[in-house]
mmCIF file of C-alpha atoms and ligand atoms in Angstrom:
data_model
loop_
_atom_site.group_PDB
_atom_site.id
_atom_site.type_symbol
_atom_site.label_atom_id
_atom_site.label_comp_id
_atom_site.label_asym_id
_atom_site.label_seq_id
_atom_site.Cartn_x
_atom_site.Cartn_y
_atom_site.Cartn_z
ATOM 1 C CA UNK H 6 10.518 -15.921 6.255
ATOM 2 C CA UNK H 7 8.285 -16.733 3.242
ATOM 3 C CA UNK H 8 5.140 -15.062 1.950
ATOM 4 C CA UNK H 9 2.710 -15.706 4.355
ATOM 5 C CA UNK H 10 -0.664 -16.355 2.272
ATOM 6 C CA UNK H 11 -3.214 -15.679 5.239
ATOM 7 C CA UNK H 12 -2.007 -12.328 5.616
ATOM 8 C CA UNK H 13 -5.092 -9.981 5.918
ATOM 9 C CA UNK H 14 -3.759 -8.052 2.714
ATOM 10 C CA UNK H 15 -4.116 -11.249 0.866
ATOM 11 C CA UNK H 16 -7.548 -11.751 1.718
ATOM 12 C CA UNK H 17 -8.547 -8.669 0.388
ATOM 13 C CA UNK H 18 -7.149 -9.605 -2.672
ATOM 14 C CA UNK H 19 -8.344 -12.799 -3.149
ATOM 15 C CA UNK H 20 -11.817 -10.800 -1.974
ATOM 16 C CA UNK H 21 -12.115 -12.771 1.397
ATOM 17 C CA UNK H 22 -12.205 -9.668 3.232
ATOM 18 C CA UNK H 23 -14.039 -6.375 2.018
ATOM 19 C CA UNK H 24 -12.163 -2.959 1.582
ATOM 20 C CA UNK H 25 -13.218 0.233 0.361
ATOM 21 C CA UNK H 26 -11.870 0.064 -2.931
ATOM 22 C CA UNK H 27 -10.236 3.256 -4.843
ATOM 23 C CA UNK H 28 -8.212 1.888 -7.277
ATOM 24 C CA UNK H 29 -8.149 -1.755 -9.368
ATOM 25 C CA UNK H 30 -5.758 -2.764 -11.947
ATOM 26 C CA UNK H 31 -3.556 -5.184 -13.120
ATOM 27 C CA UNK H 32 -0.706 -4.714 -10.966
ATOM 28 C CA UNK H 33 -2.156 -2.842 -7.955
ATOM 29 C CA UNK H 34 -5.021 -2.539 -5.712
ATOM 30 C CA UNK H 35 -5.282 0.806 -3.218
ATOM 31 C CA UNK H 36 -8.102 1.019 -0.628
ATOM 32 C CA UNK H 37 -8.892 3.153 2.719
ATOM 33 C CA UNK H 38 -6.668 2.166 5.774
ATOM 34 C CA UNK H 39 -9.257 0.666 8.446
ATOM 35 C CA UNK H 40 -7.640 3.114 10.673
ATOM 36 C CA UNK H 41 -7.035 6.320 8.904
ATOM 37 C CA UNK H 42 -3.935 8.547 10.566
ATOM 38 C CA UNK H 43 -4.886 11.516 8.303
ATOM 39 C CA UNK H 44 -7.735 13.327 6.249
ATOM 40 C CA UNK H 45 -6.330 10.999 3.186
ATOM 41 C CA UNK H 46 -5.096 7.431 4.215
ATOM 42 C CA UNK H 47 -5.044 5.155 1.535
ATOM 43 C CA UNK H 48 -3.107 2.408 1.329
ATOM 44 C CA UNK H 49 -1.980 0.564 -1.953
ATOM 45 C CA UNK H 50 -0.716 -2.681 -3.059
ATOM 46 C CA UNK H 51 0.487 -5.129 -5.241
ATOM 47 C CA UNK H 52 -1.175 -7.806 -7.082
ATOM 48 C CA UNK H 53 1.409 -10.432 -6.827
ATOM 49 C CA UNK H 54 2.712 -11.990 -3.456
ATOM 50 C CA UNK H 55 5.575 -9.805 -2.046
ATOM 51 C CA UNK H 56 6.371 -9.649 1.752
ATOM 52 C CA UNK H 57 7.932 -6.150 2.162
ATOM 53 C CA UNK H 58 9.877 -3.526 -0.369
ATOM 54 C CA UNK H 59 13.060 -5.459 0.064
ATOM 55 C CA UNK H 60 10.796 -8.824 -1.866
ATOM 56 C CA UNK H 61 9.150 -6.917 -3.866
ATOM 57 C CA UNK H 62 12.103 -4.675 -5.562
ATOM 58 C CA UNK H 63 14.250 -8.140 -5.828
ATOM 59 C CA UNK H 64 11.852 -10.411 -6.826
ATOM 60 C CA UNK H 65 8.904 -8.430 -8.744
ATOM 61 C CA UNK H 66 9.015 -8.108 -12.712
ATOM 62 C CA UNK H 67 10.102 -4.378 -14.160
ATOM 63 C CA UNK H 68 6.284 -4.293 -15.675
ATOM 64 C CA UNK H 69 5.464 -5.013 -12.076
ATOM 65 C CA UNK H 70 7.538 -2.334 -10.297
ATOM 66 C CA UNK H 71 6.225 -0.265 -13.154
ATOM 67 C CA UNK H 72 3.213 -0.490 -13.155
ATOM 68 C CA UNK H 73 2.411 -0.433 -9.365
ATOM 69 C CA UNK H 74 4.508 2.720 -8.796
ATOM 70 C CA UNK H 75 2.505 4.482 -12.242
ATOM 71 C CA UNK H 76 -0.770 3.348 -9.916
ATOM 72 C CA UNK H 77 0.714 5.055 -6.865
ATOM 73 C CA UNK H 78 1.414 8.183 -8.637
ATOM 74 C CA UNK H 79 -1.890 8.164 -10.342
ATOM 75 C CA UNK H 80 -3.970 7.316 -6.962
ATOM 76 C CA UNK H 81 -1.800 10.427 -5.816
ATOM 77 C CA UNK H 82 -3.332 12.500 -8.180
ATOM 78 C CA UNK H 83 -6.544 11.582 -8.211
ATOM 79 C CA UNK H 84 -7.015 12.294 -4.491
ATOM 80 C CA UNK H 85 -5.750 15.661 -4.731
ATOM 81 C CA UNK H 86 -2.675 14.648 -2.504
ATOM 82 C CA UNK H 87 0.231 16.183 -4.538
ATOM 83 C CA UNK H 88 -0.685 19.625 -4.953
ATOM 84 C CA UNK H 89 -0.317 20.334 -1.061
ATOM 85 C CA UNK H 90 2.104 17.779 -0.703
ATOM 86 C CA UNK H 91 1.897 14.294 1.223
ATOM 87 C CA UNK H 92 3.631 11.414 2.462
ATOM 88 C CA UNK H 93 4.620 7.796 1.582
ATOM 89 C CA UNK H 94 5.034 5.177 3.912
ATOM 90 C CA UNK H 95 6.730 1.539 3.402
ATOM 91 C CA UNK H 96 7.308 0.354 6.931
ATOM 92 C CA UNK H 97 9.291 -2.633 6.561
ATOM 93 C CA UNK H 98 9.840 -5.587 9.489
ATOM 94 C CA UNK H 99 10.353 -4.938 13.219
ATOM 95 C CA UNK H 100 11.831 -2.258 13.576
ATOM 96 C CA UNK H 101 9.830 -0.725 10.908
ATOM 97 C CA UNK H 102 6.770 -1.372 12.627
ATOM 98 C CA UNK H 103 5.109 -3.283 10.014
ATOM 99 C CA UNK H 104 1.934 -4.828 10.680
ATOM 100 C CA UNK H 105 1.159 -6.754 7.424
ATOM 101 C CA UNK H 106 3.541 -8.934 5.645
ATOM 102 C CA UNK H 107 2.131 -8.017 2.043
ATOM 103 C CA UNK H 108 4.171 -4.780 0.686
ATOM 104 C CA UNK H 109 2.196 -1.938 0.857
ATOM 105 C CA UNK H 110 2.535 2.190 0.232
ATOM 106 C CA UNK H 111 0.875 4.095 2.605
ATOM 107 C CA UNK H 112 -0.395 7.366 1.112
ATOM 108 C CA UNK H 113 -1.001 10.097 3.961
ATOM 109 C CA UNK H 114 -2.214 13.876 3.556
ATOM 110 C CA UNK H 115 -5.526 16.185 3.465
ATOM 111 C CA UNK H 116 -2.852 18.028 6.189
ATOM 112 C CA UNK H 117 0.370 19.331 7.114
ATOM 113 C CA UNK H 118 1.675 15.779 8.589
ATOM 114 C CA UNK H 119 4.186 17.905 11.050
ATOM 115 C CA UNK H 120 7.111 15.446 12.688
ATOM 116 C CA UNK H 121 8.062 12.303 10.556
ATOM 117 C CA UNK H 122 8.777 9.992 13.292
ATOM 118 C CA UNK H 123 6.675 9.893 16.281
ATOM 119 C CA UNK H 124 7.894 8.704 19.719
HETATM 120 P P1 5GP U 29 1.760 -1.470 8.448
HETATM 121 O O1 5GP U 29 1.883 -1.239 9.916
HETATM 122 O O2 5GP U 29 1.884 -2.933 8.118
HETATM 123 O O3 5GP U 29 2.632 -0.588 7.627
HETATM 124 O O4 5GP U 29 0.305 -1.000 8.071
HETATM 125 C C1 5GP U 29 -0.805 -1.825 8.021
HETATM 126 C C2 5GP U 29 -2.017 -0.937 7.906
HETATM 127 O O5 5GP U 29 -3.109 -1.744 7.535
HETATM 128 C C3 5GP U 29 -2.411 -0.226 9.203
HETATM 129 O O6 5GP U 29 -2.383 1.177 8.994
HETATM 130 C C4 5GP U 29 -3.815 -0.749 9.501
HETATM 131 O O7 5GP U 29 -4.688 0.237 10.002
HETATM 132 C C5 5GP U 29 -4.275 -1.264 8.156
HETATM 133 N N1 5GP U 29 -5.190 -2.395 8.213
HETATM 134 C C6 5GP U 29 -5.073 -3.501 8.983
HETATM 135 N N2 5GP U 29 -6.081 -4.356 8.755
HETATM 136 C C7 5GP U 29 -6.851 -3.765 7.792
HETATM 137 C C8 5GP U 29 -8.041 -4.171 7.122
HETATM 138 O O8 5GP U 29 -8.608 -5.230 7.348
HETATM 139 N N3 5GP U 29 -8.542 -3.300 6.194
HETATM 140 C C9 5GP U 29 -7.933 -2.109 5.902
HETATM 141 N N4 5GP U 29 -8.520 -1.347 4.979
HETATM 142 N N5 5GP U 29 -6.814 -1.711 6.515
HETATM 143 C C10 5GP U 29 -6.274 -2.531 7.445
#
């Protein structure tokens, strides 16, 4: 399956869609999940058009990969997440239970997270 450019991930980047921006750069974009599963739930991205982490580590640039995972730990920081801990999320096709077809980190914390999979 090919990039799918109507994904709702691509509209925010192309700014069709609003988000509540946290972080803007050249190779990523991070913003507030609609529908926050902890005190902290931001979610970041990449700038170029990658379906899931499989696309994106075969197919992006190293400056890409680089720089979005230098944004992720940064973003970390900056929300206070890594003292206490927290926890990244790629969920990745079907099974993974992913929702939108543009690659994406969750970042989740602000709490002690418990279980890692839920039932
Ligand atoms: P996935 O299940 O694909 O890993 O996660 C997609 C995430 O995107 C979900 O946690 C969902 O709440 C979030 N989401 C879906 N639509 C929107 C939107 O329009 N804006 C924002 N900020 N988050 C969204």
């Amino acid at each position: 399956m090919s990039y799918d450019e109507n994904n709702i991930f691509a509209k925010i980047l192309r700014g069709e869609i609003p988000c509540d921006k946290l972080h803007d750069d050249q190779y990523a974009l991070a913003f507030r999940d609609i529908a926050p599963k902890a005190p902290t739930h931001i979610l970041v991205i990449p700038k170029g058009a990658y379906k899931d982490i499989v696309d994106f580590s075969a197919n992006a640039t190293a400056e890409e990969i680089d720089g979005f995972f230098k944004a992720v730990a940064k973003i970390a920081q900056e929300h206070h997440l890594v003292e206490a801990g927290f926890r990244s999320i790629a969920n990745t096709g079907l099974n993974g239970g992913q929702e939108v077809p543009h690659f994406h980190i969750h970042l989740l914390g602000g709490k002690k997270l418990g279980a890692m999979i839920g039932s």
